[in-house]
């Protein structure tokens, strides 16, 4: 699954009155010394999370569009919302006529900066909440506006909150501790490794703001944000101190206190001082005030502008990826073991689901009424929940890249249409994310042709051999070459990093034409491989595996650099019925047969162990080799 | 040819005394108010030219290394020089023990910033000549040094010049005017188009600093820099004024004065005011002083730091690629026609050369003694000179990516070694650049295997079909996939933009894993396609064509984006003897046969017209189809 968020309500939100109130607030000098002519509503929270809690869904509140990516800008006359190709259809259905949809990635679409510059009166002020805009975005936007005679101003009170009457509270769920059998490394060792990197870079403080990095660092998980096992917190690590900012009510559980050694730290430098979540600003201010002028603070350049600007510029050391992000991306042996176990369980549940769907396709059940993909997932050991809302779509809904079944657009399963399911789950031992496209009847020649191009792309990435040090974005075109040759393409990236019982999307690696600042792929990293093709109004195709970066054996070894390739962790058969075999090379046919046989061997054994006869029969039928 | 410059002297330059003098100058407060602890010597001139005039070869002067890319840094204790994979061998041979070679692109090699930070005493000052460092480089370096407590300072007097006793004078060659039959567009129309873009962006001034952009704009050519038909100049274009800064002695030729309408401009806004080359600084200062505060000046972010900083920051509108660079890259019908004609003539000369070499291989002539590649090139109509020094190498010299034959390392042509020639020429109608790798005897199995992987990469790029709007860097991996599969690679990009009777390397497009800021490929752009493989100590392989971006017909047309592909302009046969046919797919064999047949048809016809029997026989023999 490639970046997605929340339910897809298909009737537009009526926003006329809300916009009127927001524009009123923009003129209200209670919020800023002078009126502002435009207000930017980014989609993130104060941690630049991709998935956000209901209290942070401000962009959705103001415009109705609830995809994972999008920025709304409201001026006195206009309201516009930028999103990318995954969401063009969805956004156009969710927003009313007050809004202009800005289709990012198309040549004719202006950037937010260019658009603002083209419509604003001279010397305009553009406002934004500094807590929910990243420092690097602030900088770029500010520079562009300044160069055109305007200015970007930080509006401390969020103007959406000011007009949002029934805004939900910030969640504070129970925290879960993870033992070494899952994490492989204790939080104390992670702190020590972090400090070693700080010493090497001559940095004295590290500020952690990304929720998954904080969860990973302390070997804790929460449930504050749906699908992402994280909790609202900040952390500031010095060479001898550790400060954790979190709702203090959460810290009463004795097992948790023991895990964090809150009452009896083993060493003073591993003693955690806890503070209320909200006090991070004042505490960081105090640290900076007590600073020696040479102290340097490491902070992600994607951290909020508000928190970044607390640190005097001379003491700031911004980094595109934090040391935690980089360490977290390379999974250790315990994490890889866990991810493999999770993917086996996940495949068992999916095969069961498919066997069941195939049988029930005639009874016209809707996907929701059958309990969705959790029907079988929850039977698996250590299942925690979904890692994103399941995408289960038939026919034309599949062309809405992140369609989610809803009563008003539900189509019943049918023998005559392409079925696409993108499902992911959280288990205590790992996170999964898999997409399969199938047909329960007879696919058309065009559907098969497109599926086969997508499959060729999937294989081209999965089987690619590349030198150590290669960045993932250099593999993106492999996934597209077969589609391009026929004049086809898909408007999303090919792969994203996957966390281990953490966020289903994580940096710093990925496979996308859009990124360049991705870090080189390394053995132990885990990414998705998910090319697709979407024919508006007809069908959607995507084939997604989660794959592990592993060393590759090659005939030669140029400059002793070593080579890498991918090992699929996802082991769910790819439907042969959807393939135009004649379009596959012998190598590609061999890959399909090898892959489906591995699914049969590994998942079959687990199904037998679990006594799941129906799924096993389906699995064996679906993994017959092609010739 | 992928970025290269100047002769390869193979014995190291003795630099001890020079470094002593430079370090003396670094402590001499005549040049700066306080001593500096490090001095950076970039490789460029004040126009950030890739090829530079002898008077600007300061980095070569101080360290001995004369490759096209490299930066030297001298501190009180150390002297280090950064260059990339194309030049590792050459640099190590040209520099003495006073210098440390910093191999860029290898993981263990520190960046210039990191290295400086690791060795400098606290609060150090690092000096650089602001005229020969680009504004964007200055900014990055300054930011990195500042964040570590050091500072970057502009040293107005160049310290290399201060110790360079016999520094040559700046050239001032005769200017050549180009008519519409070559340029397709008059300089007046180019100015008008530029002003339209300025209006669209609300910019009032454009400062042209790149020599090829100025030559292109005025439809003039010079010979100030070897291989590049450019001349030292600056231009400042306002909405009603045109200022040209050039050695005024050059403007006496009546045809030139007529071309530029210096004495009788057709319209006042197309009247060119001429100024001495050196007065650009003061004139730009005067323009900025007379500025309204809203005036905005368009300047390339690669322009010199010195000139950029004349413009107040609020009025500066830096751009990665200037409108001239973008317009110049898309060749018009007259330019494409010229490039095609030039490549046909070039191919005739090369085929003649190969036929002759093959015959003479036993007579042990050295390449230089036969007159090099110009032996046949100069017989072609409108030949002006080489577009870069011919690379002609045998066996192990081929592994020096930009080897150039010199008496001390010359190896005679042999039946037993791989021969690589990379040759390019300037014709009045176009610029060429071609590399062929061949064997006059029997290549080894390994040589053939490597050649075939390189060929597969060349074909993969040349035959690639991709959507309109695709950036060239996304095609780079296609050139490497076959090599990667066997654990091989090459440490240079795959392609560069090519000018039309202009620089053989030009932006803004290219095919390289190293760039991300390249502009999307468009029909009419011209780039090279030149994957390679270099086995240190044994042989080098590269297959290079210049290719034109053309629209492609595809089965489908997703979102009406249209597709592109490449049409080879270079038409020199690729040697079948070097291929391991069994490693080629049927599609690749068809490509080779189609390509070689086109060479035979097009070049054969021209050879017949020119009555070149020997070359024709060779051509026909070398273009037999493979089966």
PDB file of N, CA, C and O in Angstrom, chain B residues 193-252:
ATOM      1  N   UNK B 193      11.971  36.435 -27.263  1.00  0.00           N
ATOM      2  CA  UNK B 193      11.449  35.276 -26.527  1.00  0.00           C
ATOM      3  C   UNK B 193      11.906  35.322 -25.070  1.00  0.00           C
ATOM      4  O   UNK B 193      11.147  34.998 -24.146  1.00  0.00           O
ATOM      5  N   UNK B 194      13.148  35.730 -24.854  1.00  0.00           N
ATOM      6  CA  UNK B 194      13.667  35.851 -23.490  1.00  0.00           C
ATOM      7  C   UNK B 194      12.854  36.869 -22.701  1.00  0.00           C
ATOM      8  O   UNK B 194      12.456  36.631 -21.556  1.00  0.00           O
ATOM      9  N   UNK B 195      12.600  38.017 -23.344  1.00  0.00           N
ATOM     10  CA  UNK B 195      11.833  39.062 -22.639  1.00  0.00           C
ATOM     11  C   UNK B 195      10.418  38.596 -22.317  1.00  0.00           C
ATOM     12  O   UNK B 195       9.860  38.954 -21.281  1.00  0.00           O
ATOM     13  N   UNK B 196       9.834  37.785 -23.199  1.00  0.00           N
ATOM     14  CA  UNK B 196       8.491  37.267 -22.918  1.00  0.00           C
ATOM     15  C   UNK B 196       8.531  36.407 -21.658  1.00  0.00           C
ATOM     16  O   UNK B 196       7.635  36.478 -20.804  1.00  0.00           O
ATOM     17  N   UNK B 197       9.590  35.604 -21.509  1.00  0.00           N
ATOM     18  CA  UNK B 197       9.699  34.779 -20.295  1.00  0.00           C
ATOM     19  C   UNK B 197       9.934  35.644 -19.072  1.00  0.00           C
ATOM     20  O   UNK B 197       9.449  35.345 -17.983  1.00  0.00           O
ATOM     21  N   UNK B 198      10.713  36.732 -19.249  1.00  0.00           N
ATOM     22  CA  UNK B 198      10.949  37.643 -18.126  1.00  0.00           C
ATOM     23  C   UNK B 198       9.638  38.274 -17.675  1.00  0.00           C
ATOM     24  O   UNK B 198       9.347  38.348 -16.476  1.00  0.00           O
ATOM     25  N   UNK B 199       8.841  38.690 -18.645  1.00  0.00           N
ATOM     26  CA  UNK B 199       7.551  39.309 -18.327  1.00  0.00           C
ATOM     27  C   UNK B 199       6.674  38.328 -17.560  1.00  0.00           C
ATOM     28  O   UNK B 199       6.062  38.661 -16.546  1.00  0.00           O
ATOM     29  N   UNK B 200       6.645  37.097 -18.044  1.00  0.00           N
ATOM     30  CA  UNK B 200       5.809  36.082 -17.415  1.00  0.00           C
ATOM     31  C   UNK B 200       6.212  35.875 -15.949  1.00  0.00           C
ATOM     32  O   UNK B 200       5.375  35.632 -15.089  1.00  0.00           O
ATOM     33  N   UNK B 201       7.503  35.948 -15.689  1.00  0.00           N
ATOM     34  CA  UNK B 201       7.993  35.730 -14.325  1.00  0.00           C
ATOM     35  C   UNK B 201       8.136  37.032 -13.536  1.00  0.00           C
ATOM     36  O   UNK B 201       8.682  37.018 -12.446  1.00  0.00           O
ATOM     37  N   UNK B 202       7.707  38.130 -14.135  1.00  0.00           N
ATOM     38  CA  UNK B 202       7.821  39.447 -13.488  1.00  0.00           C
ATOM     39  C   UNK B 202       9.266  39.791 -13.136  1.00  0.00           C
ATOM     40  O   UNK B 202       9.562  40.247 -12.033  1.00  0.00           O
ATOM     41  N   UNK B 203      10.172  39.540 -14.055  1.00  0.00           N
ATOM     42  CA  UNK B 203      11.585  39.833 -13.844  1.00  0.00           C
ATOM     43  C   UNK B 203      11.985  40.964 -14.774  1.00  0.00           C
ATOM     44  O   UNK B 203      11.509  41.041 -15.912  1.00  0.00           O
ATOM     45  N   UNK B 204      12.844  41.841 -14.300  1.00  0.00           N
ATOM     46  CA  UNK B 204      13.167  43.023 -15.088  1.00  0.00           C
ATOM     47  C   UNK B 204      14.540  42.933 -15.755  1.00  0.00           C
ATOM     48  O   UNK B 204      14.814  43.647 -16.717  1.00  0.00           O
ATOM     49  N   UNK B 205      15.424  42.085 -15.201  1.00  0.00           N
ATOM     50  CA  UNK B 205      16.766  41.973 -15.761  1.00  0.00           C
ATOM     51  C   UNK B 205      17.157  40.516 -15.870  1.00  0.00           C
ATOM     52  O   UNK B 205      16.783  39.710 -15.034  1.00  0.00           O
ATOM     53  N   UNK B 206      17.942  40.211 -16.880  1.00  0.00           N
ATOM     54  CA  UNK B 206      18.528  38.874 -16.973  1.00  0.00           C
ATOM     55  C   UNK B 206      20.031  39.025 -17.187  1.00  0.00           C
ATOM     56  O   UNK B 206      20.465  39.757 -18.075  1.00  0.00           O
ATOM     57  N   UNK B 207      20.802  38.342 -16.335  1.00  0.00           N
ATOM     58  CA  UNK B 207      22.256  38.388 -16.450  1.00  0.00           C
ATOM     59  C   UNK B 207      22.736  37.064 -17.020  1.00  0.00           C
ATOM     60  O   UNK B 207      22.521  36.003 -16.415  1.00  0.00           O
ATOM     61  N   UNK B 208      23.369  37.105 -18.200  1.00  0.00           N
ATOM     62  CA  UNK B 208      23.904  35.895 -18.822  1.00  0.00           C
ATOM     63  C   UNK B 208      25.393  35.802 -18.523  1.00  0.00           C
ATOM     64  O   UNK B 208      26.139  36.748 -18.800  1.00  0.00           O
ATOM     65  N   UNK B 209      25.800  34.695 -17.917  1.00  0.00           N
ATOM     66  CA  UNK B 209      27.219  34.539 -17.577  1.00  0.00           C
ATOM     67  C   UNK B 209      27.835  33.310 -18.240  1.00  0.00           C
ATOM     68  O   UNK B 209      29.053  33.233 -18.360  1.00  0.00           O
ATOM     69  N   UNK B 210      27.042  32.332 -18.637  1.00  0.00           N
ATOM     70  CA  UNK B 210      27.592  31.129 -19.262  1.00  0.00           C
ATOM     71  C   UNK B 210      27.979  31.449 -20.708  1.00  0.00           C
ATOM     72  O   UNK B 210      27.184  32.010 -21.461  1.00  0.00           O
ATOM     73  N   UNK B 211      29.205  31.079 -21.071  1.00  0.00           N
ATOM     74  CA  UNK B 211      29.719  31.487 -22.382  1.00  0.00           C
ATOM     75  C   UNK B 211      28.919  30.878 -23.532  1.00  0.00           C
ATOM     76  O   UNK B 211      28.694  31.540 -24.549  1.00  0.00           O
ATOM     77  N   UNK B 212      28.482  29.621 -23.379  1.00  0.00           N
ATOM     78  CA  UNK B 212      27.738  29.028 -24.498  1.00  0.00           C
ATOM     79  C   UNK B 212      26.358  29.670 -24.648  1.00  0.00           C
ATOM     80  O   UNK B 212      25.830  29.759 -25.757  1.00  0.00           O
ATOM     81  N   UNK B 213      25.788  30.125 -23.538  1.00  0.00           N
ATOM     82  CA  UNK B 213      24.477  30.776 -23.634  1.00  0.00           C
ATOM     83  C   UNK B 213      24.598  32.121 -24.356  1.00  0.00           C
ATOM     84  O   UNK B 213      23.725  32.488 -25.145  1.00  0.00           O
ATOM     85  N   UNK B 214      25.686  32.814 -24.088  1.00  0.00           N
ATOM     86  CA  UNK B 214      25.894  34.114 -24.751  1.00  0.00           C
ATOM     87  C   UNK B 214      26.162  33.902 -26.243  1.00  0.00           C
ATOM     88  O   UNK B 214      25.602  34.602 -27.096  1.00  0.00           O
ATOM     89  N   UNK B 215      26.969  32.901 -26.570  1.00  0.00           N
ATOM     90  CA  UNK B 215      27.240  32.594 -27.981  1.00  0.00           C
ATOM     91  C   UNK B 215      25.938  32.221 -28.697  1.00  0.00           C
ATOM     92  O   UNK B 215      25.667  32.672 -29.814  1.00  0.00           O
ATOM     93  N   UNK B 216      25.130  31.381 -28.029  1.00  0.00           N
ATOM     94  CA  UNK B 216      23.865  30.951 -28.623  1.00  0.00           C
ATOM     95  C   UNK B 216      22.925  32.137 -28.814  1.00  0.00           C
ATOM     96  O   UNK B 216      22.321  32.303 -29.868  1.00  0.00           O
ATOM     97  N   UNK B 217      22.836  32.996 -27.790  1.00  0.00           N
ATOM     98  CA  UNK B 217      21.895  34.111 -27.838  1.00  0.00           C
ATOM     99  C   UNK B 217      22.169  35.038 -29.018  1.00  0.00           C
ATOM    100  O   UNK B 217      21.254  35.449 -29.721  1.00  0.00           O
ATOM    101  N   UNK B 218      23.441  35.349 -29.240  1.00  0.00           N
ATOM    102  CA  UNK B 218      23.780  36.322 -30.288  1.00  0.00           C
ATOM    103  C   UNK B 218      24.128  35.664 -31.627  1.00  0.00           C
ATOM    104  O   UNK B 218      24.571  36.335 -32.549  1.00  0.00           O
ATOM    105  N   UNK B 219      23.961  34.351 -31.719  1.00  0.00           N
ATOM    106  CA  UNK B 219      24.315  33.625 -32.945  1.00  0.00           C
ATOM    107  C   UNK B 219      25.751  33.928 -33.371  1.00  0.00           C
ATOM    108  O   UNK B 219      26.030  34.183 -34.548  1.00  0.00           O
ATOM    109  N   UNK B 220      26.640  33.913 -32.396  1.00  0.00           N
ATOM    110  CA  UNK B 220      28.067  34.155 -32.625  1.00  0.00           C
ATOM    111  C   UNK B 220      28.858  32.964 -32.115  1.00  0.00           C
ATOM    112  O   UNK B 220      28.420  32.252 -31.211  1.00  0.00           O
ATOM    113  N   UNK B 221      30.026  32.757 -32.677  1.00  0.00           N
ATOM    114  CA  UNK B 221      30.929  31.748 -32.139  1.00  0.00           C
ATOM    115  C   UNK B 221      32.329  32.346 -32.065  1.00  0.00           C
ATOM    116  O   UNK B 221      32.667  33.250 -32.845  1.00  0.00           O
ATOM    117  N   UNK B 222      33.121  31.849 -31.100  1.00  0.00           N
ATOM    118  CA  UNK B 222      34.503  32.272 -30.967  1.00  0.00           C
ATOM    119  C   UNK B 222      35.403  31.055 -30.860  1.00  0.00           C
ATOM    120  O   UNK B 222      34.957  29.925 -31.123  1.00  0.00           O
ATOM    121  N   UNK B 223      36.627  31.272 -30.447  1.00  0.00           N
ATOM    122  CA  UNK B 223      37.558  30.147 -30.272  1.00  0.00           C
ATOM    123  C   UNK B 223      38.454  30.437 -29.069  1.00  0.00           C
ATOM    124  O   UNK B 223      39.625  30.086 -29.059  1.00  0.00           O
ATOM    125  N   UNK B 224      37.877  31.069 -28.038  1.00  0.00           N
ATOM    126  CA  UNK B 224      38.680  31.455 -26.879  1.00  0.00           C
ATOM    127  C   UNK B 224      39.098  30.253 -26.039  1.00  0.00           C
ATOM    128  O   UNK B 224      40.122  30.273 -25.363  1.00  0.00           O
ATOM    129  N   UNK B 225      38.262  29.237 -26.050  1.00  0.00           N
ATOM    130  CA  UNK B 225      38.545  28.039 -25.255  1.00  0.00           C
ATOM    131  C   UNK B 225      38.655  26.878 -26.235  1.00  0.00           C
ATOM    132  O   UNK B 225      37.783  26.700 -27.095  1.00  0.00           O
ATOM    133  N   UNK B 226      39.719  26.126 -26.102  1.00  0.00           N
ATOM    134  CA  UNK B 226      39.929  25.029 -27.034  1.00  0.00           C
ATOM    135  C   UNK B 226      38.721  24.096 -27.015  1.00  0.00           C
ATOM    136  O   UNK B 226      38.167  23.819 -25.937  1.00  0.00           O
ATOM    137  N   UNK B 227      38.338  23.617 -28.173  1.00  0.00           N
ATOM    138  CA  UNK B 227      37.258  22.646 -28.353  1.00  0.00           C
ATOM    139  C   UNK B 227      35.851  23.249 -28.227  1.00  0.00           C
ATOM    140  O   UNK B 227      34.891  22.654 -28.670  1.00  0.00           O
ATOM    141  N   UNK B 228      35.741  24.404 -27.571  1.00  0.00           N
ATOM    142  CA  UNK B 228      34.419  25.002 -27.355  1.00  0.00           C
ATOM    143  C   UNK B 228      34.364  26.306 -28.123  1.00  0.00           C
ATOM    144  O   UNK B 228      35.142  27.218 -27.851  1.00  0.00           O
ATOM    145  N   UNK B 229      33.442  26.439 -29.086  1.00  0.00           N
ATOM    146  CA  UNK B 229      33.441  27.639 -29.939  1.00  0.00           C
ATOM    147  C   UNK B 229      32.807  28.844 -29.250  1.00  0.00           C
ATOM    148  O   UNK B 229      31.837  29.404 -29.750  1.00  0.00           O
ATOM    149  N   UNK B 230      33.355  29.222 -28.112  1.00  0.00           N
ATOM    150  CA  UNK B 230      32.775  30.315 -27.326  1.00  0.00           C
ATOM    151  C   UNK B 230      33.772  31.462 -27.204  1.00  0.00           C
ATOM    152  O   UNK B 230      34.924  31.355 -27.656  1.00  0.00           O
ATOM    153  N   UNK B 231      33.321  32.550 -26.603  1.00  0.00           N
ATOM    154  CA  UNK B 231      34.186  33.715 -26.401  1.00  0.00           C
ATOM    155  C   UNK B 231      33.857  34.334 -25.053  1.00  0.00           C
ATOM    156  O   UNK B 231      32.719  34.252 -24.573  1.00  0.00           O
ATOM    157  N   UNK B 232      34.861  34.953 -24.439  1.00  0.00           N
ATOM    158  CA  UNK B 232      34.658  35.545 -23.111  1.00  0.00           C
ATOM    159  C   UNK B 232      33.747  36.763 -23.210  1.00  0.00           C
ATOM    160  O   UNK B 232      34.066  37.713 -23.934  1.00  0.00           O
ATOM    161  N   UNK B 233      32.653  36.708 -22.488  1.00  0.00           N
ATOM    162  CA  UNK B 233      31.675  37.789 -22.553  1.00  0.00           C
ATOM    163  C   UNK B 233      30.679  37.643 -21.419  1.00  0.00           C
ATOM    164  O   UNK B 233      30.586  36.585 -20.788  1.00  0.00           O
ATOM    165  N   UNK B 234      29.969  38.700 -21.142  1.00  0.00           N
ATOM    166  CA  UNK B 234      28.780  38.692 -20.296  1.00  0.00           C
ATOM    167  C   UNK B 234      27.702  39.443 -21.058  1.00  0.00           C
ATOM    168  O   UNK B 234      28.027  40.220 -21.971  1.00  0.00           O
ATOM    169  N   UNK B 235      26.453  39.213 -20.680  1.00  0.00           N
ATOM    170  CA  UNK B 235      25.372  40.013 -21.256  1.00  0.00           C
ATOM    171  C   UNK B 235      24.354  40.314 -20.170  1.00  0.00           C
ATOM    172  O   UNK B 235      24.126  39.490 -19.282  1.00  0.00           O
ATOM    173  N   UNK B 236      23.804  41.506 -20.225  1.00  0.00           N
ATOM    174  CA  UNK B 236      22.708  41.865 -19.320  1.00  0.00           C
ATOM    175  C   UNK B 236      21.561  42.374 -20.183  1.00  0.00           C
ATOM    176  O   UNK B 236      21.718  43.338 -20.938  1.00  0.00           O
ATOM    177  N   UNK B 237      20.432  41.671 -20.102  1.00  0.00           N
ATOM    178  CA  UNK B 237      19.284  42.022 -20.927  1.00  0.00           C
ATOM    179  C   UNK B 237      18.190  42.598 -20.034  1.00  0.00           C
ATOM    180  O   UNK B 237      17.782  41.967 -19.051  1.00  0.00           O
ATOM    181  N   UNK B 238      17.773  43.829 -20.355  1.00  0.00           N
ATOM    182  CA  UNK B 238      16.630  44.433 -19.673  1.00  0.00           C
ATOM    183  C   UNK B 238      15.440  44.411 -20.608  1.00  0.00           C
ATOM    184  O   UNK B 238      15.516  43.886 -21.721  1.00  0.00           O
ATOM    185  N   UNK B 239      14.347  45.002 -20.196  1.00  0.00           N
ATOM    186  CA  UNK B 239      13.163  44.965 -21.040  1.00  0.00           C
ATOM    187  C   UNK B 239      13.331  45.853 -22.274  1.00  0.00           C
ATOM    188  O   UNK B 239      12.674  45.632 -23.288  1.00  0.00           O
ATOM    189  N   UNK B 240      14.215  46.841 -22.202  1.00  0.00           N
ATOM    190  CA  UNK B 240      14.424  47.728 -23.346  1.00  0.00           C
ATOM    191  C   UNK B 240      15.887  47.888 -23.727  1.00  0.00           C
ATOM    192  O   UNK B 240      16.203  48.663 -24.619  1.00  0.00           O
ATOM    193  N   UNK B 241      16.761  47.223 -22.997  1.00  0.00           N
ATOM    194  CA  UNK B 241      18.195  47.406 -23.242  1.00  0.00           C
ATOM    195  C   UNK B 241      18.894  46.058 -23.343  1.00  0.00           C
ATOM    196  O   UNK B 241      18.437  45.064 -22.785  1.00  0.00           O
ATOM    197  N   UNK B 242      20.009  46.093 -24.097  1.00  0.00           N
ATOM    198  CA  UNK B 242      20.859  44.911 -24.198  1.00  0.00           C
ATOM    199  C   UNK B 242      22.287  45.379 -23.991  1.00  0.00           C
ATOM    200  O   UNK B 242      22.761  46.259 -24.720  1.00  0.00           O
ATOM    201  N   UNK B 243      22.968  44.838 -22.982  1.00  0.00           N
ATOM    202  CA  UNK B 243      24.365  45.189 -22.754  1.00  0.00           C
ATOM    203  C   UNK B 243      25.218  43.963 -23.032  1.00  0.00           C
ATOM    204  O   UNK B 243      24.967  42.898 -22.484  1.00  0.00           O
ATOM    205  N   UNK B 244      26.251  44.141 -23.846  1.00  0.00           N
ATOM    206  CA  UNK B 244      27.163  43.036 -24.147  1.00  0.00           C
ATOM    207  C   UNK B 244      28.557  43.438 -23.676  1.00  0.00           C
ATOM    208  O   UNK B 244      29.063  44.494 -24.051  1.00  0.00           O
ATOM    209  N   UNK B 245      29.163  42.606 -22.833  1.00  0.00           N
ATOM    210  CA  UNK B 245      30.477  42.880 -22.264  1.00  0.00           C
ATOM    211  C   UNK B 245      31.487  41.968 -22.929  1.00  0.00           C
ATOM    212  O   UNK B 245      31.441  40.754 -22.746  1.00  0.00           O
ATOM    213  N   UNK B 246      32.387  42.583 -23.689  1.00  0.00           N
ATOM    214  CA  UNK B 246      33.317  41.767 -24.473  1.00  0.00           C
ATOM    215  C   UNK B 246      34.525  42.644 -24.802  1.00  0.00           C
ATOM    216  O   UNK B 246      34.393  43.889 -24.859  1.00  0.00           O
ATOM    217  N   UNK B 247      35.660  42.045 -24.987  1.00  0.00           N
ATOM    218  CA  UNK B 247      36.848  42.791 -25.408  1.00  0.00           C
ATOM    219  C   UNK B 247      36.473  43.618 -26.647  1.00  0.00           C
ATOM    220  O   UNK B 247      36.184  43.062 -27.710  1.00  0.00           O
ATOM    221  N   UNK B 248      36.467  44.951 -26.514  1.00  0.00           N
ATOM    222  CA  UNK B 248      35.897  45.800 -27.573  1.00  0.00           C
ATOM    223  C   UNK B 248      36.692  45.731 -28.875  1.00  0.00           C
ATOM    224  O   UNK B 248      36.157  45.996 -29.948  1.00  0.00           O
ATOM    225  N   UNK B 249      37.963  45.336 -28.756  1.00  0.00           N
ATOM    226  CA  UNK B 249      38.791  45.205 -29.968  1.00  0.00           C
ATOM    227  C   UNK B 249      38.195  44.199 -30.952  1.00  0.00           C
ATOM    228  O   UNK B 249      38.485  44.212 -32.130  1.00  0.00           O
ATOM    229  N   UNK B 250      37.368  43.292 -30.434  1.00  0.00           N
ATOM    230  CA  UNK B 250      36.831  42.220 -31.273  1.00  0.00           C
ATOM    231  C   UNK B 250      35.707  42.715 -32.170  1.00  0.00           C
ATOM    232  O   UNK B 250      35.241  41.973 -33.031  1.00  0.00           O
ATOM    233  N   UNK B 251      35.238  43.928 -31.947  1.00  0.00           N
ATOM    234  CA  UNK B 251      34.003  44.357 -32.611  1.00  0.00           C
ATOM    235  C   UNK B 251      34.246  45.227 -33.838  1.00  0.00           C
ATOM    236  O   UNK B 251      33.348  45.925 -34.290  1.00  0.00           O
ATOM    237  N   UNK B 252      35.447  45.188 -34.398  1.00  0.00           N
ATOM    238  CA  UNK B 252      35.733  46.080 -35.520  1.00  0.00           C
ATOM    239  C   UNK B 252      35.278  45.502 -36.866  1.00  0.00           C
ATOM    240  O   UNK B 252      35.022  46.241 -37.799  1.00  0.00           O
TER     241      UNK B 252
END
